Coordinates of C-alpha atoms in Angstrom, one line a residue:
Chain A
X1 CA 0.0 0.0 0.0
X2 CA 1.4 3.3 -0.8
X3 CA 1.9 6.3 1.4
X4 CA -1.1 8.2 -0.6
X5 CA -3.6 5.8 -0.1
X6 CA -2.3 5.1 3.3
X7 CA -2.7 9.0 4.5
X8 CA -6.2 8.8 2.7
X9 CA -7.2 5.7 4.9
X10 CA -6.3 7.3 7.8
X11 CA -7.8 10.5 7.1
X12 CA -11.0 9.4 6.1
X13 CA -11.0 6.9 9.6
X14 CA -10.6 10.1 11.7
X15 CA -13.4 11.9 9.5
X16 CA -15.3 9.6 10.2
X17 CA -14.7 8.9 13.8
X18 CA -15.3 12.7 14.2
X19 CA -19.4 12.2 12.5
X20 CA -19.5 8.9 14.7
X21 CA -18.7 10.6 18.1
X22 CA -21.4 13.4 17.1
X23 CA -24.2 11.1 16.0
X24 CA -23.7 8.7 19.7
X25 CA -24.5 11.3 22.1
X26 CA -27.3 12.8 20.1
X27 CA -28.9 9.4 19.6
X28 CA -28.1 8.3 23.3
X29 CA -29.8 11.4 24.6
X30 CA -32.8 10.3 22.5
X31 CA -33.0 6.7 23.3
X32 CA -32.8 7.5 27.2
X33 CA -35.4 10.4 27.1
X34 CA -37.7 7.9 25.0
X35 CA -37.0 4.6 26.9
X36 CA -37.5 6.3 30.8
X37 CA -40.1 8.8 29.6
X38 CA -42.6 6.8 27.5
X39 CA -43.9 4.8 30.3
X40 CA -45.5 7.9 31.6
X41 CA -46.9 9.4 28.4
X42 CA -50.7 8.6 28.7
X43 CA -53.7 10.7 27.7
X44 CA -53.9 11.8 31.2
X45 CA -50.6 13.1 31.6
X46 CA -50.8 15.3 28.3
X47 CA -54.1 16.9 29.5
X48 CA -54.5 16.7 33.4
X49 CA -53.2 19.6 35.6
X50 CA -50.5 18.7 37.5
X51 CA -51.4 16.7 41.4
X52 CA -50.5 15.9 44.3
X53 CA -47.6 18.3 44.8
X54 CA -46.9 17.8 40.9
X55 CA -45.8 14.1 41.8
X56 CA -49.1 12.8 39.9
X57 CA -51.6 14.3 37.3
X58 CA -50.5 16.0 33.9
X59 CA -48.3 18.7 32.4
X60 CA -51.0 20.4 30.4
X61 CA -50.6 23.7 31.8
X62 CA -47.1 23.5 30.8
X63 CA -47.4 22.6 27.4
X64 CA -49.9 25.2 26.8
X65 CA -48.3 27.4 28.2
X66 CA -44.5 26.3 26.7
X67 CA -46.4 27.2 23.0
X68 CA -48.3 30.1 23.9
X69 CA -44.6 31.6 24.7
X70 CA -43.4 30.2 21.6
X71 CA -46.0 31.8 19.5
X72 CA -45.6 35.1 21.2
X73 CA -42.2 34.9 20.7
X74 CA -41.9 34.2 17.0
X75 CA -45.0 36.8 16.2
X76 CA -42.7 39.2 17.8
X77 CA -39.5 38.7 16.6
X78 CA -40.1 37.3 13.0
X79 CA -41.9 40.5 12.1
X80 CA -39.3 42.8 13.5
X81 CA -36.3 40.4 12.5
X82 CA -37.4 40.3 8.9
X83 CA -38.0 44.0 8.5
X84 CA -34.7 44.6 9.8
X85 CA -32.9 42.5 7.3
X86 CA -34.4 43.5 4.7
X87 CA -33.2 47.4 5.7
X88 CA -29.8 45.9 6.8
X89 CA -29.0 43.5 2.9
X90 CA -30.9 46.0 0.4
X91 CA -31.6 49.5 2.0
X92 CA -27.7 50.1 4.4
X93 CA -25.0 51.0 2.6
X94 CA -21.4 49.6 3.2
X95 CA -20.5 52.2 5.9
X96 CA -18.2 51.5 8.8
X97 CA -21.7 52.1 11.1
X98 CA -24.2 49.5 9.3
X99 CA -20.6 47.1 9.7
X100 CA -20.6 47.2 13.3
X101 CA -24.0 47.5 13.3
X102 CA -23.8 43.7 11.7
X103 CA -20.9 42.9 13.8
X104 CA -23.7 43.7 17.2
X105 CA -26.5 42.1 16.0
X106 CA -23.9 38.4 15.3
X107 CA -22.5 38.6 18.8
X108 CA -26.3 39.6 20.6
X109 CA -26.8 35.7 19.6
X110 CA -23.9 34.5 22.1
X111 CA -25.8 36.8 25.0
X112 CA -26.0 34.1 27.8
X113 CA -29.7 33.7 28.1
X114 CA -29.9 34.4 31.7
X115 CA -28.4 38.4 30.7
X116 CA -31.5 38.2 28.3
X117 CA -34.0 37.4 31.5
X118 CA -32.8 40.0 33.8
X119 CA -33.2 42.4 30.9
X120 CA -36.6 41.4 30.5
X121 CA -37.2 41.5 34.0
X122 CA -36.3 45.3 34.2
X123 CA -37.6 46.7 30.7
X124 CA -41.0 44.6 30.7
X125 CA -42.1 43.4 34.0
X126 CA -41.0 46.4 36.1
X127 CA -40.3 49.6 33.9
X128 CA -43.2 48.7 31.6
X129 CA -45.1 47.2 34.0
X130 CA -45.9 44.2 32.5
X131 CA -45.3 42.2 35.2
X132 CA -44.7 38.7 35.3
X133 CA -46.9 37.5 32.0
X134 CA -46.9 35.8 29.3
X135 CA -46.7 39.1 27.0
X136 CA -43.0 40.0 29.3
X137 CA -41.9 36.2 28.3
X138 CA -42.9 36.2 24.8
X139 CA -41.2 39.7 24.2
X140 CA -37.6 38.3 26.3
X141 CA -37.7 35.3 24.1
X142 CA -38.9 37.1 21.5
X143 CA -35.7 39.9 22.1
X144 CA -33.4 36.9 22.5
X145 CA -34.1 35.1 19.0
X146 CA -33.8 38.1 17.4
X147 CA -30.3 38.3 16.5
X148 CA -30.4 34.7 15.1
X149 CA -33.6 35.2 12.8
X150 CA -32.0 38.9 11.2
X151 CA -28.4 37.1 10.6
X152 CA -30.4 34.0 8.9
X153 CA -33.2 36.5 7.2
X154 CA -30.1 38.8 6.2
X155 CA -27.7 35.9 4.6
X156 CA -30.8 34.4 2.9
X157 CA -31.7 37.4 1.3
X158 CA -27.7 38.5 0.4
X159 CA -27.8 34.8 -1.2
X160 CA -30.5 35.7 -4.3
X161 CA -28.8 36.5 -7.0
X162 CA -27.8 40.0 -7.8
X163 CA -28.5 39.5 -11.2
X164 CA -32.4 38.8 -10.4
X165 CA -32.4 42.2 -8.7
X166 CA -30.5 43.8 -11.8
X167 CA -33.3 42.4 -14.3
X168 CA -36.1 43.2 -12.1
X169 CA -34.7 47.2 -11.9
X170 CA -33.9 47.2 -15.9
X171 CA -38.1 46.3 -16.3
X172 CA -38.3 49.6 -14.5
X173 CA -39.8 48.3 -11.1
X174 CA -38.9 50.0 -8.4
X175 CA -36.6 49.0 -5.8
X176 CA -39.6 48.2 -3.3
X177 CA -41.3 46.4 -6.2
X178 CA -37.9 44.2 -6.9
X179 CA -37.9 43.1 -3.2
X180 CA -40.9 42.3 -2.7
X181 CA -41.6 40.1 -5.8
X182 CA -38.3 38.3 -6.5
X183 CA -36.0 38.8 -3.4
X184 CA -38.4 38.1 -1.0
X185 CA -39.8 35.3 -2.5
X186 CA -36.7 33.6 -3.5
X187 CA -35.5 33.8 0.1
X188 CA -38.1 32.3 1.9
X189 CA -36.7 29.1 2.5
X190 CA -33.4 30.9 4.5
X191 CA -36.0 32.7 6.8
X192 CA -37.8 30.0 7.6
X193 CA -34.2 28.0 8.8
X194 CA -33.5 31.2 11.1
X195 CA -37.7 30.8 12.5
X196 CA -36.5 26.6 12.7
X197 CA -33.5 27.8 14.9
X198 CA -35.0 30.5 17.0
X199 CA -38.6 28.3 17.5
X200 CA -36.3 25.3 19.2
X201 CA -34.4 28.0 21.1
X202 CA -37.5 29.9 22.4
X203 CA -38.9 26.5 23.8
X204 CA -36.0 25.1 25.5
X205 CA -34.5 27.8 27.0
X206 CA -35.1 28.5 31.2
X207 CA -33.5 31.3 32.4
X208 CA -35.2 34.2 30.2
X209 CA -38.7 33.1 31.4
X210 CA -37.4 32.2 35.0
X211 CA -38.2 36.0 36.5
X212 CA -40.6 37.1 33.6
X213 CA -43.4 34.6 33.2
X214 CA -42.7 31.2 35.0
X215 CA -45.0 30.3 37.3
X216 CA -44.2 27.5 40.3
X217 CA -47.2 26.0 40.5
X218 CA -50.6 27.2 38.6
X219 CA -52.9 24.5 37.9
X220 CA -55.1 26.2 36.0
X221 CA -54.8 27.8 32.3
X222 CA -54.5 31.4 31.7
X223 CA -57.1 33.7 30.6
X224 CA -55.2 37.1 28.7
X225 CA -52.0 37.6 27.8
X226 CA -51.2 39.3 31.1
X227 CA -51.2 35.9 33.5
X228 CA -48.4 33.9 34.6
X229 CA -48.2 29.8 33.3
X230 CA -46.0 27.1 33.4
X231 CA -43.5 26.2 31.0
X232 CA -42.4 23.0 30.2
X233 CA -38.3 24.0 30.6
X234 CA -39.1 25.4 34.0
X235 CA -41.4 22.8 35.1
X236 CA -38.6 20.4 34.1
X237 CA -36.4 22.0 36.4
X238 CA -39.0 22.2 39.3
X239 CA -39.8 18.5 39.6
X240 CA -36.0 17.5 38.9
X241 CA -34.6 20.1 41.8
X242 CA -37.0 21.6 43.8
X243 CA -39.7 19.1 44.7
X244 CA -39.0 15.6 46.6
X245 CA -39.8 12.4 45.5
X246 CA -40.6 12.5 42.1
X247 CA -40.8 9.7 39.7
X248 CA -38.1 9.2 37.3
X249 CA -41.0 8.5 34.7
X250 CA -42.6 11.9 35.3
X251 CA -39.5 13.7 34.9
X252 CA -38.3 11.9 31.7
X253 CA -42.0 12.2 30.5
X254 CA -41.8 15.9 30.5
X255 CA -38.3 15.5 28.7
X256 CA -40.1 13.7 25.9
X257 CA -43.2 16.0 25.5
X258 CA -41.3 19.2 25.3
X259 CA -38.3 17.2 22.7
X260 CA -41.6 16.3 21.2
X261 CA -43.1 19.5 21.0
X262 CA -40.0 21.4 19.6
X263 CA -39.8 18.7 16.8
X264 CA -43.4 18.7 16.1
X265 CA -42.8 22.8 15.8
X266 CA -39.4 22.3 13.4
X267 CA -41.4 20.0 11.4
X268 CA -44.0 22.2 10.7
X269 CA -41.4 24.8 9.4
X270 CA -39.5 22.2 7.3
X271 CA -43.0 21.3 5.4
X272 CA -43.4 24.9 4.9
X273 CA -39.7 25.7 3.6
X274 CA -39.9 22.0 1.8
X275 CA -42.8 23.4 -0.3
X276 CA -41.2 26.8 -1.2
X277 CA -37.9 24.8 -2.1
X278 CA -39.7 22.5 -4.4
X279 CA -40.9 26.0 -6.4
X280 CA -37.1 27.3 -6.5
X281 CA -36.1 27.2 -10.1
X282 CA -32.3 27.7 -10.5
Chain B
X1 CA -34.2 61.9 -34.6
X2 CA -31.2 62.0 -32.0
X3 CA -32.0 59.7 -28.8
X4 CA -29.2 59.9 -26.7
X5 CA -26.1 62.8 -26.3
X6 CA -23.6 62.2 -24.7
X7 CA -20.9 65.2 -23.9
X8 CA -17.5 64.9 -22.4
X9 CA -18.8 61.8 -20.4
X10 CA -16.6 60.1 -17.9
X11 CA -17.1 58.1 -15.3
X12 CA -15.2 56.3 -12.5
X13 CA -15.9 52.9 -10.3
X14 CA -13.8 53.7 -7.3
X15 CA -10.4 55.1 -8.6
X16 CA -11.1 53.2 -12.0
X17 CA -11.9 55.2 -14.7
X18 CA -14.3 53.4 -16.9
X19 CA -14.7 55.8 -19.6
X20 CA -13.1 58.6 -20.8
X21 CA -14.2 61.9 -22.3
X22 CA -16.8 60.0 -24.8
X23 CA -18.9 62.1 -27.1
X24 CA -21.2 60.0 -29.1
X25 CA -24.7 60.2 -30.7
X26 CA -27.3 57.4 -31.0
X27 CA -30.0 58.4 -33.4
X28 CA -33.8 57.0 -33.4
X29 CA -34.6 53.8 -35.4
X30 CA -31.2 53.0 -35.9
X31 CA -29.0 49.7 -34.8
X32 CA -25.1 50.7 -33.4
X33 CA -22.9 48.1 -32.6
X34 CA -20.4 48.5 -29.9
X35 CA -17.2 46.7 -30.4
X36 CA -14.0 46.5 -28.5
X37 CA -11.8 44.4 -26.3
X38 CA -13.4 42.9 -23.0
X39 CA -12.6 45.6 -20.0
X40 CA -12.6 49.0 -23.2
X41 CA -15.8 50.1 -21.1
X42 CA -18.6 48.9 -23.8
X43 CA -20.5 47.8 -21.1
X44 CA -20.0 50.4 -18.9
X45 CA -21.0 52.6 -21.5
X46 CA -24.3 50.6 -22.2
X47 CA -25.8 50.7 -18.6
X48 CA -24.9 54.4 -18.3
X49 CA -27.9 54.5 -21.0
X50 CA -30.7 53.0 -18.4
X51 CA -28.4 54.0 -15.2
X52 CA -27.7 50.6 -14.0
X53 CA -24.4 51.9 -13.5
X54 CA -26.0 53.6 -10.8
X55 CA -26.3 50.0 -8.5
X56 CA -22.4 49.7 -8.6
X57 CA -20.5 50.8 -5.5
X58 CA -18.1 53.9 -5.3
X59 CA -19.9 55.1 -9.2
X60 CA -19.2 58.4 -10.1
X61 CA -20.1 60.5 -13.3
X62 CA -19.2 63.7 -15.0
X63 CA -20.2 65.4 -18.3
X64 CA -23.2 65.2 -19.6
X65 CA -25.6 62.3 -20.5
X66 CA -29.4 63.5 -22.5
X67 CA -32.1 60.9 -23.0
X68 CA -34.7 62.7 -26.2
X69 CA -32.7 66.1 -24.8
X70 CA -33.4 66.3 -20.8
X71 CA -30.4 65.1 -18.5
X72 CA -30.5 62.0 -18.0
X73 CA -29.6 62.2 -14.3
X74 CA -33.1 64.3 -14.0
X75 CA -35.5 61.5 -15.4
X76 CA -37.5 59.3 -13.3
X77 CA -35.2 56.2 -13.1
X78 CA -38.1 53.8 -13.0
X79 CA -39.6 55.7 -15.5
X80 CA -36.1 55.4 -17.9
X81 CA -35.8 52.4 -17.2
X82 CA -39.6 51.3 -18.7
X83 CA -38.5 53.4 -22.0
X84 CA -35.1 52.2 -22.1
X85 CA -35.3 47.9 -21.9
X86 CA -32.3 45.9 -21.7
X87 CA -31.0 42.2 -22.4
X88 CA -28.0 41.1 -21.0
X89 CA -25.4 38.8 -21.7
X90 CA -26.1 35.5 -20.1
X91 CA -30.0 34.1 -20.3
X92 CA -31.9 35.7 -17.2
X93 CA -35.1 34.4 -16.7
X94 CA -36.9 35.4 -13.4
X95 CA -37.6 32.0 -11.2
X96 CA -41.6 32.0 -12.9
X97 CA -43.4 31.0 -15.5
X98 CA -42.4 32.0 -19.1
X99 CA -46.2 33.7 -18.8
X100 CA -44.9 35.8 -15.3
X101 CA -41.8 36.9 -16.8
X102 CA -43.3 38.4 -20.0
X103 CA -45.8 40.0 -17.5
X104 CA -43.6 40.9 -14.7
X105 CA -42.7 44.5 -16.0
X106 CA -46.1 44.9 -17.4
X107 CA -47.5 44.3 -13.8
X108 CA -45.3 46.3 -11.9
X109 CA -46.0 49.5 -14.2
X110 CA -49.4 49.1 -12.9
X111 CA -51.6 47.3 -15.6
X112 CA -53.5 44.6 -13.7
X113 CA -56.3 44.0 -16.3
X114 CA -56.1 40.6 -17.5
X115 CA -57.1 40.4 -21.1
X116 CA -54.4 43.8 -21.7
X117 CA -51.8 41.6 -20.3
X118 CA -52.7 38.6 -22.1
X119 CA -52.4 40.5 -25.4
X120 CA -49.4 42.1 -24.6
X121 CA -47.3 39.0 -23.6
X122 CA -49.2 37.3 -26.8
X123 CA -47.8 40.1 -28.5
X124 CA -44.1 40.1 -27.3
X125 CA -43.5 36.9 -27.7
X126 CA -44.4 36.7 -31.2
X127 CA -42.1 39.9 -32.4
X128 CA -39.4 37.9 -30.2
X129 CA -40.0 35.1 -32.9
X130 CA -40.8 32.5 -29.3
X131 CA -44.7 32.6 -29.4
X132 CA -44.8 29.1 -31.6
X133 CA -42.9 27.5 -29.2
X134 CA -44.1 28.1 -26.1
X135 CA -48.0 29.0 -26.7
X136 CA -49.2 26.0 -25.1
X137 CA -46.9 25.7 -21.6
X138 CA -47.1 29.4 -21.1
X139 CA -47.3 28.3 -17.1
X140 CA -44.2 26.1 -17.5
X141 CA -40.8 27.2 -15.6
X142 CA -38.8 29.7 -17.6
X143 CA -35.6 27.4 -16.7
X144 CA -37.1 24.7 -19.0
X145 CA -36.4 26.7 -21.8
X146 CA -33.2 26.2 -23.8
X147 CA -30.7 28.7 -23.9
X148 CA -31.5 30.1 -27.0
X149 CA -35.5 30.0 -26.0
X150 CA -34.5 31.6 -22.9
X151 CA -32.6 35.0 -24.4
X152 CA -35.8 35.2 -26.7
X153 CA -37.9 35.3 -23.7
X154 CA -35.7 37.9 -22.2
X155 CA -36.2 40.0 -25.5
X156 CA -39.6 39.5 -25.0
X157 CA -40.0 40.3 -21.5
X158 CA -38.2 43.7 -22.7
X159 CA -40.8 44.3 -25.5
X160 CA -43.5 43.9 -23.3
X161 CA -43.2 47.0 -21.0
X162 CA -43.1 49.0 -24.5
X163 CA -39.7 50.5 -24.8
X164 CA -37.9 53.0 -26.9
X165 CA -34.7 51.8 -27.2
X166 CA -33.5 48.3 -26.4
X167 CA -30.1 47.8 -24.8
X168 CA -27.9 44.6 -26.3
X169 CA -25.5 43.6 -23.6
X170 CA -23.6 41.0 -25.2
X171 CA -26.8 39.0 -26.3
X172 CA -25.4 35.9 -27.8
X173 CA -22.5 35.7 -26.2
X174 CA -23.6 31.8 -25.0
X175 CA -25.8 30.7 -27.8
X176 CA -24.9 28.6 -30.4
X177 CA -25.2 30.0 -34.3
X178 CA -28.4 29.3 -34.8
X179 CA -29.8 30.4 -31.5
X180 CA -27.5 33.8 -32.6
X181 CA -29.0 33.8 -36.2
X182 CA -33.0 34.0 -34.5
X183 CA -32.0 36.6 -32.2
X184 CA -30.1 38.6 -34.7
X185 CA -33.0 38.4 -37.4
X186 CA -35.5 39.2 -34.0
X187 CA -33.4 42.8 -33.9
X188 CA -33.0 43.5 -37.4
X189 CA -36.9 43.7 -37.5
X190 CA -37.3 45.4 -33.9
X191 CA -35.4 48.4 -35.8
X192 CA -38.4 49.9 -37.6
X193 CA -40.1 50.6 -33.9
X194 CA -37.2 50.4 -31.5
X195 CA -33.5 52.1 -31.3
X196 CA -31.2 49.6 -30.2
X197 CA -27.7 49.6 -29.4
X198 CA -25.9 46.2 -29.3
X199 CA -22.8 45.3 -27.4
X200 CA -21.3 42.4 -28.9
X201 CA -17.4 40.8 -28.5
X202 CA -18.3 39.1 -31.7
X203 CA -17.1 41.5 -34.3
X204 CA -19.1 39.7 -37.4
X205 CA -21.8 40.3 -35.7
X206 CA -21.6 44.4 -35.4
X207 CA -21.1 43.6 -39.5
X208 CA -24.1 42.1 -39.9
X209 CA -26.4 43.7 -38.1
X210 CA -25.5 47.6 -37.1
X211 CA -25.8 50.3 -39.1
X212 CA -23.4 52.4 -37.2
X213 CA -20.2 50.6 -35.5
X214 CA -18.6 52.3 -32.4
X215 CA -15.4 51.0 -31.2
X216 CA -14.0 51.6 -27.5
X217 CA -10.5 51.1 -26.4
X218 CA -9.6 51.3 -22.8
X219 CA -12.3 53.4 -22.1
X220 CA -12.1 56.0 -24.8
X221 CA -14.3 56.0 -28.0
X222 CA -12.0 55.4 -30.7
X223 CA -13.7 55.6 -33.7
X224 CA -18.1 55.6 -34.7
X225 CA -18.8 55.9 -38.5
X226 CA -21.4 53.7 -40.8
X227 CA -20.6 50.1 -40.0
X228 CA -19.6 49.7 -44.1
X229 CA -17.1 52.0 -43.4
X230 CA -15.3 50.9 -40.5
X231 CA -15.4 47.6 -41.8
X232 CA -13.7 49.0 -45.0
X233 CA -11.8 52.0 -44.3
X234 CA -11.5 52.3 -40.3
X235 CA -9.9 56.1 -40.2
X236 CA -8.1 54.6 -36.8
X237 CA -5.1 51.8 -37.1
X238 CA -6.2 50.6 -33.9
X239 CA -10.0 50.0 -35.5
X240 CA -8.1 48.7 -38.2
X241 CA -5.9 46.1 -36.3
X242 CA -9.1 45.0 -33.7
X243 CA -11.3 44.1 -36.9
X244 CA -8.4 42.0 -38.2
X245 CA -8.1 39.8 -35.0
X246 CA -4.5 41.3 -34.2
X247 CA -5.9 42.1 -30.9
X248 CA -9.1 41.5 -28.6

């Protein structure tokens, strides 16, 4: 065997090694979630309010309340997010400003989340008055996925050609026009990823909705935007710290329902962008 | 008729300056070919005309540039840009239907009336010599096209927003000859209703087709007389030695 193919061999082992050791902890963390947490998945656990201390009953308040935040959060952010990528790839020139600009709204993403809940606790539940609620959760999630949907929105719109723009411009549309009939369009599918990324971020994440919405215990559902729930992170973290004596199967249960949930969310998002993809034509 | 003036025109990308000092004349109904090495500013020249120039960082200009005598900085650009269609060198169909793109600058100046729109893409595609081809899968992907189909489609989409003068940017640069001789015969019949001025690296081409030949070297405009002549006589050496392959 000769040293070429020999380097290659070893090369490709160590490549491959590398996927190998990336796929086993992802796939162990998923047979151990399913295998200790299906047991407890009955219809009464997905839509009972928690009992007995929250050592019995369901989660429901959780889960309703886990995608109430989740909603809130992406019909705040995408909105904004997009609007502000569009200004940021076609409208802001090249200017040392709109660069650090970009360079600010990259790093925002590596925030620790916890930063992101104490700044919600002072901006929404006690300057604005919010208090704890679902609208001052939504709007900290919704402030902390920001910076990841406008660098996806902004690198999926840069990525349509600039030659689609040119043609559009020579038919004598207007800029506006030009955006919103070819760019747009065309970068759909990109937005959507940064929605997939930010969606599984909003529902797993603790510490933001720890002082702005969380509730302990509140075995009931809410009635307006301006009541306290459950989450399904926090909850997770309840019966696995703070409360005594609580089945393995419970807490692995809630595990699986709010993995479930987030997947169940992405999927949703991947149908979407699967459709638009199929209509891409170049 | 005199379409375009230009006066003294320069302009810069950056530091680089594109063209130098070029005076030139482009008259109504007529067909002037551009030739002259790749980076002579042809191109440059040619989207000064709808101010595409205009999308290209650190672009400066100075002289004067008139479109039917007003300054050509002064115009509406969107409104320019409807009298003044382009086709550009490589194939460009939008990502819709050969139907949408024929409509797409139709709609966006405003027409929404079906039937209107239906004519005028009928319309276009026949003067672009296509119609036969694609009347019945109109809704079918513009990419499905072949290369040749596809620049015809282009020229259509340009006819249908109902032009003045029609910008050549290298049109058949990837077509085969037969692809080139449709789109050639497509402009030499345009020319009773349209002014067009055609870029082209291909100089048998400017022969064939132009009535006037301009040639550009580094930027400067070297030499514009009847295409006969320049093809005969060129006043200029350097004309001279470009037409006879010794450069390019």
């Amino acid at each position: 065997m000769s040293n070429t193919q020999r380097s290659q061999k070893i090369a490709f082992f160590f490549l491959f090694l590398a996927t190998l050791l990336i796929l086993v902890p992802v796939g162990l963390i998923v047979v151990v979630i399913v295998q200790k947490g299906l047991p407890a998945i009955n219809w009464q656990f997905l839509s009972d309010i928690p009992r007995q201390g929250m050592r019995a009953g369901g989660i429901f308040p959780a889960i309703i309340g886990t995608f109430y935040l989740v909603f809130g959060a992406i019909l705040f952010a995408l909105p904004i997010g997009l609007l502000a990528a569009i200004y940021l790839s076609e409208y802001a020139g090249n200017n040392p400003l709109n660069r650090i600009i970009k360079l600010a709204i990259v790093n925002l993403a590596g925030v620790p989340s916890v930063v992101y809940g104490l700044f919600g606790l002072a901006l929404f539940v006690v300057f604005l008055r919010f208090g704890a609620s679902i609208l001052s959760g939504s709007l900290t999630l919704g402030i902390m996925i920001l910076p990841i949907i406008i660098t996806t929105a902004r690198e999926a719109l840069e990525s349509v050609p600039q030659s689609f723009r040119e043609v559009s411009l020579s038919l004598g549309a207007s800029k506006w026009q030009t955006i919103r009939h070819i760019v747009l369009p065309n970068a759909i599918p990109g937005i959507l990823t940064g929605t997939i990324l930010g969606l599984g971020r909003a529902a797993g994440e603790t510490a933001p909705i720890l002082f702005t919405v969380a509730a302990f215990y509140l075995p009931r559902l809410p009635k307006s935007i301006f009541d306290q729930v459950m989450a399904l992170p926090y909850h997770l973290y309840v019966i696995s710290t703070q409360v005594p004596n609580v089945e393995e199967k419970i807490r692995y249960g809630t595990a699986l329902v709010l993995l479930s949930l987030v997947l169940f969310m992405n999927l949703v998002a991947i149908i979407i962008r699967y459709n638009f993809r199929k209509r891409k034509k170049w | 008729m005199v379409k375009f003036v230009a006066k003294d025109l320069n302009i810069w990308f950056g530091q680089v300056r594109a063209l130098k000092n070029v005076d030139i004349e482009i008259k109504a109904n007529e067909i002037l070919s551009i030739i002259g090495p790749s980076n002579s500013g042809k191109t440059s020249f040619l989207r000064m005309l709808n101010r595409l120039n205009d999308l290209s960082p650190g672009f400066r200009m100075g002289g004067w540039l008139g479109f039917d005598g007003e300054d050509i900085r002064k115009i509406d650009i969107c409104g320019l840009r409807k009298r003044v269609g382009m086709v550009f060198a490589l194939p460009l169909p939008l990502p819709l239907s050969i139907f949408e793109n024929v409509a797409y600058g139709v709609k966006m100046h405003g027409e929404r009336r079906r039937p209107k729109v239906c004519a005028l893409v009928e319309h276009s595609l026949k003067q672009a010599y296509l119609w036969d081809e694609v009347k019945d899968r109109l809704d079918v992907s513009a990419f499905k096209l072949s290369g040749g189909q596809q620049q015809r489609l282009c020229i259509a989409r340009t006819l249908a927003v109902e032009p003045e003068v029609i910008l050549f940017d290298e049109p058949c640069s990837g077509l085969d000859p037969i692809s080139t001789s449709k789109v050639e015969e497509a402009m030499l019949k345009l020319k009773k209703d349209y002014t067009i001025v055609l870029v082209t690296n291909n100089v048998k081409q400017a022969a064939r087709v132009g009535d006037r030949t301009a040639f550009f070297l580094s930027g400067e405009l070297v030499e514009l007389d009847s295409t006969e002549k320049i093809f005969t006589n060129p006043a200029d050496r350097r004309t001279d030695g470009y037409i006879r392959g010794e450069f390019g």
